[in-house]
PDB file of C-alpha atoms in Angstrom:
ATOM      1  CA  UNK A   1      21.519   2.566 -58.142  1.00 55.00           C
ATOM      2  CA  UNK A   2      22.462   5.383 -56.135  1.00 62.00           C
ATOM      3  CA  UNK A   3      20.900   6.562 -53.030  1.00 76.00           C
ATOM      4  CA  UNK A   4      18.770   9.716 -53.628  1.00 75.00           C
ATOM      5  CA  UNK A   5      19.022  11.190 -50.124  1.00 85.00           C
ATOM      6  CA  UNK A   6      22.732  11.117 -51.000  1.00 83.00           C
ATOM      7  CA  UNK A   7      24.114  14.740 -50.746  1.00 81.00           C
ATOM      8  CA  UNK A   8      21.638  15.671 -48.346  1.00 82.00           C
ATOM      9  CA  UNK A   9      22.700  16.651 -44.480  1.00 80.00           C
ATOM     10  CA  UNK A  10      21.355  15.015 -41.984  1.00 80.00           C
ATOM     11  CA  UNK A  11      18.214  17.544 -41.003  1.00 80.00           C
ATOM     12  CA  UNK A  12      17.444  17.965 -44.304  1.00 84.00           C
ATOM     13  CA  UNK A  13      17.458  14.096 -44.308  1.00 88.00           C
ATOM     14  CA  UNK A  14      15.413  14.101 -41.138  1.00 87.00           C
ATOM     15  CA  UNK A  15      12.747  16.752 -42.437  1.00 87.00           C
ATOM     16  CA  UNK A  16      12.001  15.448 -45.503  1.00 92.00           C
ATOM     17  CA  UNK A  17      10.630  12.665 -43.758  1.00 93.00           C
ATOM     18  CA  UNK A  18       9.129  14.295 -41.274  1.00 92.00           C
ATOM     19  CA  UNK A  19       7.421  16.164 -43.947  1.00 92.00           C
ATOM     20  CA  UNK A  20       6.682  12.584 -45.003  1.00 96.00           C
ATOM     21  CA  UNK A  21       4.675  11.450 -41.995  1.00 97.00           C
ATOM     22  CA  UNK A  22       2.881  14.678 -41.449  1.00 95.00           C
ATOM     23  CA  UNK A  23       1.440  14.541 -45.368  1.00 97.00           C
ATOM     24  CA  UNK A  24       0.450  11.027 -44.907  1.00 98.00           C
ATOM     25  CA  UNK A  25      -1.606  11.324 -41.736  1.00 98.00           C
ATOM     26  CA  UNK A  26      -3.404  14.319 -43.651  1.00 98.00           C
ATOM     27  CA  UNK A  27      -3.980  12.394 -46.286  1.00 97.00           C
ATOM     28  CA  UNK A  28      -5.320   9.769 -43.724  1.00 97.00           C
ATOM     29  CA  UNK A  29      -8.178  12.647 -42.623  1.00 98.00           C
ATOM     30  CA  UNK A  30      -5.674  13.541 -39.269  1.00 98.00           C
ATOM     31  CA  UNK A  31      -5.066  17.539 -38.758  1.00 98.00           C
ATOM     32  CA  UNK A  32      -1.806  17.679 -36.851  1.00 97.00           C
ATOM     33  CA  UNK A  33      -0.953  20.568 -34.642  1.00 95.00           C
ATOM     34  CA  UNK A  34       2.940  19.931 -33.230  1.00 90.00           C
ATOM     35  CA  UNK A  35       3.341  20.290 -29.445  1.00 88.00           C
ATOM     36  CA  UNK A  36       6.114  22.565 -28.380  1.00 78.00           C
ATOM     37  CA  UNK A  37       8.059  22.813 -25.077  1.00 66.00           C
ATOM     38  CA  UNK A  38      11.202  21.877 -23.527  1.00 47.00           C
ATOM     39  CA  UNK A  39      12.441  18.448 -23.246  1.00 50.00           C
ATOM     40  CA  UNK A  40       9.276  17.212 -25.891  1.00 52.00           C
ATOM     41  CA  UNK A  41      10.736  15.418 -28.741  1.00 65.00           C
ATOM     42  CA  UNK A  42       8.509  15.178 -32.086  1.00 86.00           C
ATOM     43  CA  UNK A  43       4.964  14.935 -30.740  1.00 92.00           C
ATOM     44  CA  UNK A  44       1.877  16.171 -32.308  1.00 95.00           C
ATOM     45  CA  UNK A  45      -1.806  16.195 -31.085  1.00 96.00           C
ATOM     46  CA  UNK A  46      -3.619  14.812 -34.075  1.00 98.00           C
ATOM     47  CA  UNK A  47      -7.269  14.504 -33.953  1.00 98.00           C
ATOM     48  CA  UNK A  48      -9.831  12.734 -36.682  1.00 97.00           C
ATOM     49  CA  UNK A  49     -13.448  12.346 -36.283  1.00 96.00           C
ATOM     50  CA  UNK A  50     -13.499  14.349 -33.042  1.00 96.00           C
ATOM     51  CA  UNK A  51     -10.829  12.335 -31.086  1.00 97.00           C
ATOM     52  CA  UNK A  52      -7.881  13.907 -29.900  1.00 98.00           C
ATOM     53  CA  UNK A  53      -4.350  11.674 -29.358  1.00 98.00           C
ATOM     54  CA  UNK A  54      -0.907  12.235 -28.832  1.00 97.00           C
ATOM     55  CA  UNK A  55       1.500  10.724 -31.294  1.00 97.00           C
ATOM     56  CA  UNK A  56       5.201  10.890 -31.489  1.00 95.00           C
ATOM     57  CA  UNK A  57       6.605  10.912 -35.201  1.00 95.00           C
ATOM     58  CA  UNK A  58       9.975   8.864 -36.020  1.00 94.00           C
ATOM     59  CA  UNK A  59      11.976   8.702 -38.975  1.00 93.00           C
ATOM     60  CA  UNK A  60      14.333   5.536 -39.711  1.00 94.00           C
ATOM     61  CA  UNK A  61      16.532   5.245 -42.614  1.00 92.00           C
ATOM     62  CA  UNK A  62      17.465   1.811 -41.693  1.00 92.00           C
ATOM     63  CA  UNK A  63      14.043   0.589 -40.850  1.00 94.00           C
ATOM     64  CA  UNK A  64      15.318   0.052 -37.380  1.00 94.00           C
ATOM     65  CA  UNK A  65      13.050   3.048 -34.607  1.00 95.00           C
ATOM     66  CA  UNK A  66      14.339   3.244 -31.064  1.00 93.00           C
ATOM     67  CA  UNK A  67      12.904   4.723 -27.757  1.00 94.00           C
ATOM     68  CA  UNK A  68      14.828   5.269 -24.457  1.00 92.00           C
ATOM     69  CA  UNK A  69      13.959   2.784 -21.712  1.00 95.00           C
ATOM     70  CA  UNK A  70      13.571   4.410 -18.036  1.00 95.00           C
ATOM     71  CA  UNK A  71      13.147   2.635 -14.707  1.00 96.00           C
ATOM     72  CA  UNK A  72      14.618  -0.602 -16.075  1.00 94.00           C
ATOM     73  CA  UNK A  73      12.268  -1.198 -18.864  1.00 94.00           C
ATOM     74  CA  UNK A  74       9.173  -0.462 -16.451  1.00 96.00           C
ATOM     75  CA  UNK A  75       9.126   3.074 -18.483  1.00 97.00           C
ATOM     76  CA  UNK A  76       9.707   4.603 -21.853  1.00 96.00           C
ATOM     77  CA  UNK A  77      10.825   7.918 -22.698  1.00 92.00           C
ATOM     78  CA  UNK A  78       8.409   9.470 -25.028  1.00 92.00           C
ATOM     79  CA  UNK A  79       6.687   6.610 -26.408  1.00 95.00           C
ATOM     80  CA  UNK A  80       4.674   6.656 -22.002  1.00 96.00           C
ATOM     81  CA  UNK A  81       3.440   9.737 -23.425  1.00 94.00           C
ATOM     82  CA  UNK A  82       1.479   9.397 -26.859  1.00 97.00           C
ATOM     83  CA  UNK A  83      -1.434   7.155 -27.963  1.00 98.00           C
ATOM     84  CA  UNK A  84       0.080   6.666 -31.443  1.00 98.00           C
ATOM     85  CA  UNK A  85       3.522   6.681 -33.263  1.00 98.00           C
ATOM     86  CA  UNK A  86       3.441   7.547 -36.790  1.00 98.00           C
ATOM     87  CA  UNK A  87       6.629   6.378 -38.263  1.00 98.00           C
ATOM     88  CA  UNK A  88       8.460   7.450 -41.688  1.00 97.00           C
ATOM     89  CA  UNK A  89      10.567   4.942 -42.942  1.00 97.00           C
ATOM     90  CA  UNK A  90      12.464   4.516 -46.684  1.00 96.00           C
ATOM     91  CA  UNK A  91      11.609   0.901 -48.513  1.00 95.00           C
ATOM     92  CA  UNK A  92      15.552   0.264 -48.810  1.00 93.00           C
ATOM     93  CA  UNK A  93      18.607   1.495 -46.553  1.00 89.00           C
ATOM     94  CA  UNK A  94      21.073   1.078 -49.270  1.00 89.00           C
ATOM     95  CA  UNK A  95      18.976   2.139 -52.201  1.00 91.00           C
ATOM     96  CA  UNK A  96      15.943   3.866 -50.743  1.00 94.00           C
ATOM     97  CA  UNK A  97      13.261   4.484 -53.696  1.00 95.00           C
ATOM     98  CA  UNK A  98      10.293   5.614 -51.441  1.00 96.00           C
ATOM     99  CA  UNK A  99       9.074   6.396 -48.087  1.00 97.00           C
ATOM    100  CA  UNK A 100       6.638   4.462 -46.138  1.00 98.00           C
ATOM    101  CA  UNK A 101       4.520   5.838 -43.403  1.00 98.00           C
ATOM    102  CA  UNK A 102       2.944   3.958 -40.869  1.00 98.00           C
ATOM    103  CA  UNK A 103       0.789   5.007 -37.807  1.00 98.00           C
ATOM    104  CA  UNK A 104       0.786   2.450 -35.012  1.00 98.00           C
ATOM    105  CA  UNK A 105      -1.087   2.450 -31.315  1.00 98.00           C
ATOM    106  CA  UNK A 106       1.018   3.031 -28.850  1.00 98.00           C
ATOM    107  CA  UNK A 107       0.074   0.563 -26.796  1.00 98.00           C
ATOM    108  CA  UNK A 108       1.200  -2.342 -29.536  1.00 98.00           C
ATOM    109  CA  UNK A 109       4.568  -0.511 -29.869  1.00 98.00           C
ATOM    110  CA  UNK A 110       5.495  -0.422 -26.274  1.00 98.00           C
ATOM    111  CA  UNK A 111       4.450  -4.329 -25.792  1.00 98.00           C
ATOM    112  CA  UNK A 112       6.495  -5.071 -28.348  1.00 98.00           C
ATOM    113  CA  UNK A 113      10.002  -2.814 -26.591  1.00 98.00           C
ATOM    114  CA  UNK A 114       8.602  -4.607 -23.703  1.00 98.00           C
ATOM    115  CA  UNK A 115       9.248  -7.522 -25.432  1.00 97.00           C
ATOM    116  CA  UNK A 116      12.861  -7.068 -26.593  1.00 96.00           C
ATOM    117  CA  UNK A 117      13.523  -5.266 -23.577  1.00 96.00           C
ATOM    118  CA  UNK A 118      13.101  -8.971 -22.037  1.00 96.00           C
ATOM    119  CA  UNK A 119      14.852 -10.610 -24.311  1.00 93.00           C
ATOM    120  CA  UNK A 120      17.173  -9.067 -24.192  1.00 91.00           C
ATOM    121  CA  UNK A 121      18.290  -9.112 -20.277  1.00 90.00           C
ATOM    122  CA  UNK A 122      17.440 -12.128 -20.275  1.00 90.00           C
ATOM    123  CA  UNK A 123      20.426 -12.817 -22.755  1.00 86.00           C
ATOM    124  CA  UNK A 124      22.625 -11.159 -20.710  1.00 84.00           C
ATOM    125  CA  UNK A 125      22.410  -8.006 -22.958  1.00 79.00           C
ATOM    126  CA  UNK A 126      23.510  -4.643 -21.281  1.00 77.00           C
ATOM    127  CA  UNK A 127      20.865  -2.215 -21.682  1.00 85.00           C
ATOM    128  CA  UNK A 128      21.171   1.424 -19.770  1.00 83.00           C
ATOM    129  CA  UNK A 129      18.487   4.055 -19.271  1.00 88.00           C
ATOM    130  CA  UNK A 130      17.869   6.670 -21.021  1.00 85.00           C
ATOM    131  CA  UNK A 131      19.604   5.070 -23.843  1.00 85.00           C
ATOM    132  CA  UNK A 132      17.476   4.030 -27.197  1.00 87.00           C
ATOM    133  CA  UNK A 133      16.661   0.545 -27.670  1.00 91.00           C
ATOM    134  CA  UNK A 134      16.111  -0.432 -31.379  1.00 92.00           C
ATOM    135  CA  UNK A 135      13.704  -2.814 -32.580  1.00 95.00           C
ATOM    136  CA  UNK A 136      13.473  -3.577 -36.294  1.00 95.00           C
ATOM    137  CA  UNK A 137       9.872  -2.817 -38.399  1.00 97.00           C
ATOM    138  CA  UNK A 138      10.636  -5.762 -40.771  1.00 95.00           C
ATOM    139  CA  UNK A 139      11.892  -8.937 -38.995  1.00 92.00           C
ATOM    140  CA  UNK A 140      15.767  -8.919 -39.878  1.00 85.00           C
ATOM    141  CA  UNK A 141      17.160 -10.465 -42.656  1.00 81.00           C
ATOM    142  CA  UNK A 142      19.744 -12.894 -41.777  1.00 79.00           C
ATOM    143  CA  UNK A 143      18.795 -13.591 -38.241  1.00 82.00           C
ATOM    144  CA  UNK A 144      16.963 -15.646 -36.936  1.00 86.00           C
ATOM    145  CA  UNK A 145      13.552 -14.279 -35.514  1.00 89.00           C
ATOM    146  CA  UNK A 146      14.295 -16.023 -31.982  1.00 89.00           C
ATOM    147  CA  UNK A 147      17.740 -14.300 -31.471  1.00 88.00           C
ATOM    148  CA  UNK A 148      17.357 -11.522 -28.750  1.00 88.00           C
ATOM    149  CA  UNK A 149      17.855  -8.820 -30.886  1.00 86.00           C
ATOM    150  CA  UNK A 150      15.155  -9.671 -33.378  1.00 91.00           C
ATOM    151  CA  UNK A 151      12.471  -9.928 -30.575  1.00 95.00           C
ATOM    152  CA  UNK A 152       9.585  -7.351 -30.947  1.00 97.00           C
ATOM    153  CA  UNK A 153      10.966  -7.132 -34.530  1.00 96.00           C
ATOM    154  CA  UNK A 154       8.165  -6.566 -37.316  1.00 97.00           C
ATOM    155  CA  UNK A 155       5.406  -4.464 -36.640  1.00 98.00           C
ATOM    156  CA  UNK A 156       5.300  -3.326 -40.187  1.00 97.00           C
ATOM    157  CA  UNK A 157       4.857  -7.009 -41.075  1.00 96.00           C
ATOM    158  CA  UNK A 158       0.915  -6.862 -39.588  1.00 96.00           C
ATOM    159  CA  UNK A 159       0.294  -3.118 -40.728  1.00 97.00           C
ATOM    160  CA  UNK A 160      -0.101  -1.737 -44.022  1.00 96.00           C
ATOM    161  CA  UNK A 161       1.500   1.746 -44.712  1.00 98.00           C
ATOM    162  CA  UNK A 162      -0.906   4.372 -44.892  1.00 98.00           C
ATOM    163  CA  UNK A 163       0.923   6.163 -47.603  1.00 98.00           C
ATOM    164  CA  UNK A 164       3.933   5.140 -50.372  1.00 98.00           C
ATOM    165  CA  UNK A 165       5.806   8.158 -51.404  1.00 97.00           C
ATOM    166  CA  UNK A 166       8.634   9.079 -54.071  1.00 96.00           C
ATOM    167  CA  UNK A 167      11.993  10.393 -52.907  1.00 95.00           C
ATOM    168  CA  UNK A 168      12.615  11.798 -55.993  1.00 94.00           C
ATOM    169  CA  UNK A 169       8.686  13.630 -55.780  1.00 93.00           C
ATOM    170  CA  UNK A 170       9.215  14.371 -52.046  1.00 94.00           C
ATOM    171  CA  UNK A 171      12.378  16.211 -52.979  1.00 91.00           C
ATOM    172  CA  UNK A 172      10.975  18.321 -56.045  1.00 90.00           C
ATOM    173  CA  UNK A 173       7.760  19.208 -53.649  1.00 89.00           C
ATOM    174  CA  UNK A 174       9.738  20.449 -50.678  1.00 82.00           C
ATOM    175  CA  UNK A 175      12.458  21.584 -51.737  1.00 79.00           C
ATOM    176  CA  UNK A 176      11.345  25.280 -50.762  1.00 76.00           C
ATOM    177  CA  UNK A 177      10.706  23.938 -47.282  1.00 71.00           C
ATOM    178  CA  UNK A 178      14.173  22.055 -47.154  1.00 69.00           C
ATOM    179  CA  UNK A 179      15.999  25.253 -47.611  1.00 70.00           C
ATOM    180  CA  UNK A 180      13.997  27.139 -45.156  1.00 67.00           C
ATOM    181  CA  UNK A 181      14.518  24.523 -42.675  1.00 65.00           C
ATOM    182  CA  UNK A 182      14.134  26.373 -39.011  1.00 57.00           C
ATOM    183  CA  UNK A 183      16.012  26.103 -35.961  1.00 55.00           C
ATOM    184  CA  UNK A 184      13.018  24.344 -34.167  1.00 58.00           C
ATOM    185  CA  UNK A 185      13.538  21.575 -36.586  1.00 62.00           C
ATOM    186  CA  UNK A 186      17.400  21.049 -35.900  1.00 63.00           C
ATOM    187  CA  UNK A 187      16.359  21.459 -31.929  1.00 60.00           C
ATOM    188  CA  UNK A 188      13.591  18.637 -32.908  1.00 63.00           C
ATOM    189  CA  UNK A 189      15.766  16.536 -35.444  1.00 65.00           C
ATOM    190  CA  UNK A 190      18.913  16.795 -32.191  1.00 63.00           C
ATOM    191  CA  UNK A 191      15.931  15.640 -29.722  1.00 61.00           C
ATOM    192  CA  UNK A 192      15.050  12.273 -31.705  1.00 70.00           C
ATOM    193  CA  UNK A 193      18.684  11.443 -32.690  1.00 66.00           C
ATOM    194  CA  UNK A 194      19.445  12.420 -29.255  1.00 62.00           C
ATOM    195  CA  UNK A 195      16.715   9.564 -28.252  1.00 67.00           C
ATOM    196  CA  UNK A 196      18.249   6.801 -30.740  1.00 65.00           C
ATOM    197  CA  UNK A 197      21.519   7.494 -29.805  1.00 62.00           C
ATOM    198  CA  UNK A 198      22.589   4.240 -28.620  1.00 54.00           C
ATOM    199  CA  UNK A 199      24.462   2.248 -32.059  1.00 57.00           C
ATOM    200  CA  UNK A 200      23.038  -0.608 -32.808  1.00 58.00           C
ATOM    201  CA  UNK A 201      24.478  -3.958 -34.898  1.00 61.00           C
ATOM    202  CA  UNK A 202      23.145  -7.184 -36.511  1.00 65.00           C
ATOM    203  CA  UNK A 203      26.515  -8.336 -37.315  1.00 73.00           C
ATOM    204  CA  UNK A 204      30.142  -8.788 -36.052  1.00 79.00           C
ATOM    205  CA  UNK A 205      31.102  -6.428 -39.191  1.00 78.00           C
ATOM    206  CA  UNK A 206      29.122  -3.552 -38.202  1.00 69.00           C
ATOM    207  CA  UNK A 207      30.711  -3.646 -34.457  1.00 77.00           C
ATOM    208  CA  UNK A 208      34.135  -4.101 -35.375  1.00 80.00           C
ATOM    209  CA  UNK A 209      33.559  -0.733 -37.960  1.00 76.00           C
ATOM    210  CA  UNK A 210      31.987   1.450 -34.874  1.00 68.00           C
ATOM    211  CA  UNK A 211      34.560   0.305 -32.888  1.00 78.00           C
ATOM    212  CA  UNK A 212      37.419   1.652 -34.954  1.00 76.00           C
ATOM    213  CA  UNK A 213      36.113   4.580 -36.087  1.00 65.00           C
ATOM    214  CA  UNK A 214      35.420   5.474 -31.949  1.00 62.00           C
ATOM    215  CA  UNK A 215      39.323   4.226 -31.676  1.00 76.00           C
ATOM    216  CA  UNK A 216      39.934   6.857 -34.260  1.00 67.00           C
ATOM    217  CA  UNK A 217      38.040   9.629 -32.734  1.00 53.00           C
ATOM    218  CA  UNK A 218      39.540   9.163 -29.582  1.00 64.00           C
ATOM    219  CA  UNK A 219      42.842   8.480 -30.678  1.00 70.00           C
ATOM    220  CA  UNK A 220      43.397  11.809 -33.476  1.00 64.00           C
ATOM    221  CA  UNK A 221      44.100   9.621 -36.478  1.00 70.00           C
ATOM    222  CA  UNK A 222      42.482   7.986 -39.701  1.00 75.00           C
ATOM    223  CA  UNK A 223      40.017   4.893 -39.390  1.00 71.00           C
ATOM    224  CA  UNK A 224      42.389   3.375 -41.510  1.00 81.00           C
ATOM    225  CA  UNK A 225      45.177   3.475 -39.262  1.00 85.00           C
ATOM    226  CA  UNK A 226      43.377   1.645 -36.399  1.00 86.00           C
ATOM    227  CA  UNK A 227      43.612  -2.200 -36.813  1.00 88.00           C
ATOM    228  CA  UNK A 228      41.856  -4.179 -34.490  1.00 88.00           C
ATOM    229  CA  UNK A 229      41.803  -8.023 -33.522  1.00 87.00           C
ATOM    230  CA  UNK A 230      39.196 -10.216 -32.600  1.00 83.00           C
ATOM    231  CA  UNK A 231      38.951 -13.276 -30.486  1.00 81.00           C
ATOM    232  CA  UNK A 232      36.343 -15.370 -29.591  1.00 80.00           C
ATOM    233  CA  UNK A 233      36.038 -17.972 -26.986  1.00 75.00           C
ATOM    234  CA  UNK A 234      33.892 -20.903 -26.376  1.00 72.00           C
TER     235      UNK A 234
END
């Protein structure tokens, strides 16, 4: 089955879920009202039944969301600043059918970076500021939920979506919107990827692929001509 965000670029990618999360927390009773200014990645007031929060909207297409730690892990870019995070996330990476939206507290989210953060020095894992650190929505598949990198994993396990929607509908309804796509949403689609820019990996597979295509890059010359070798000691 193919992929239907396939042939898409990568704001229009990023916007149609966007468009995604800010439907669903309508349809939850939320009015959103986006909060501009310099150096503010995608953060909304959104306010139901009177109360007024701050929530920062992510997007995942691999059901992986990351936020930059600051201050060695004492501090979080963005996700210090809102009361809620209202992610958009597809049901499949390879063969995404839907997208899922989810609005979680704040506070949960950051307990559970704080978490991995752990973890993960504790493991001897290098982790840099300012960099994003990923944790997983689902627990991951093939690892074991006590490796590092699967700590603070599965916050979509203990919260029900809020809304389920069709690709293939969310393309036909915005597809108006999708070619008027602004400039503010490539400044706030660079902000977030900006954010998550650190690569992540669950297996030896994926690292050895980033690593030659960075080879490449560097280098002036075809993935394909890079080989690479791989040794491990114990």
């Amino acid at each position: 089955m193919a992929n239907r965000l396939n042939g898409l670029s990568e704001t229009h990618k990023w916007h149609l879920m966007v468009e995604a999360a800010k439907r669903g927390a309508k349809e939850h009773g939320y009015e959103l009202e986006r909060i501009p200014g310099r150096g503010l990645s995608n953060i909304w007031t959104i306010t139901k039944g009177g109360k007024t929060q701050r929530a920062a909207i992510r997007t995942t297409r691999d059901r992986w969301i990351a936020f930059p730690p600051l201050a060695k892990g004492t501090k979080w870019k963005t996700l210090d600043e809102v009361d809620a995070v209202i992610v958009a996330s597809v049901d499949s990476k390879e063969e995404p059918e839907t997208v899922e939206v989810f609005i979680f507290p704040a506070d949960e989210v950051r307990k559970r970076f704080g978490e991995a953060y752990a973890a993960r020095k504790q493991a001897g894992r290098v982790i840099r500021d300012n960099y994003g650190m990923w944790v997983a929505l689902h627990y991951p598949e093939r690892i074991s939920r006590s490796a590092p990198n699967a700590i603070g994993s599965g916050i979509a396990d203990e919260h029900k979506p809020i809304a389920v929607y069709s690709i293939e509908k969310l393309l036909a309804e915005n597809s108006d919107r999708l070619a008027a796509a602004s400039e503010d949403d490539e400044v706030a689609e660079a902000l977030e990827r900006a954010e998550a820019s650190e690569p992540h990996f669950t297996t030896i597979a994926q690292v050895m692929t980033w690593a030659r295509e960075q080879v490449a890059e560097i280098a002036g010359v075809r993935v394909e001509a890079v080989k690479l070798d791989l040794k491990l000691e114990y």
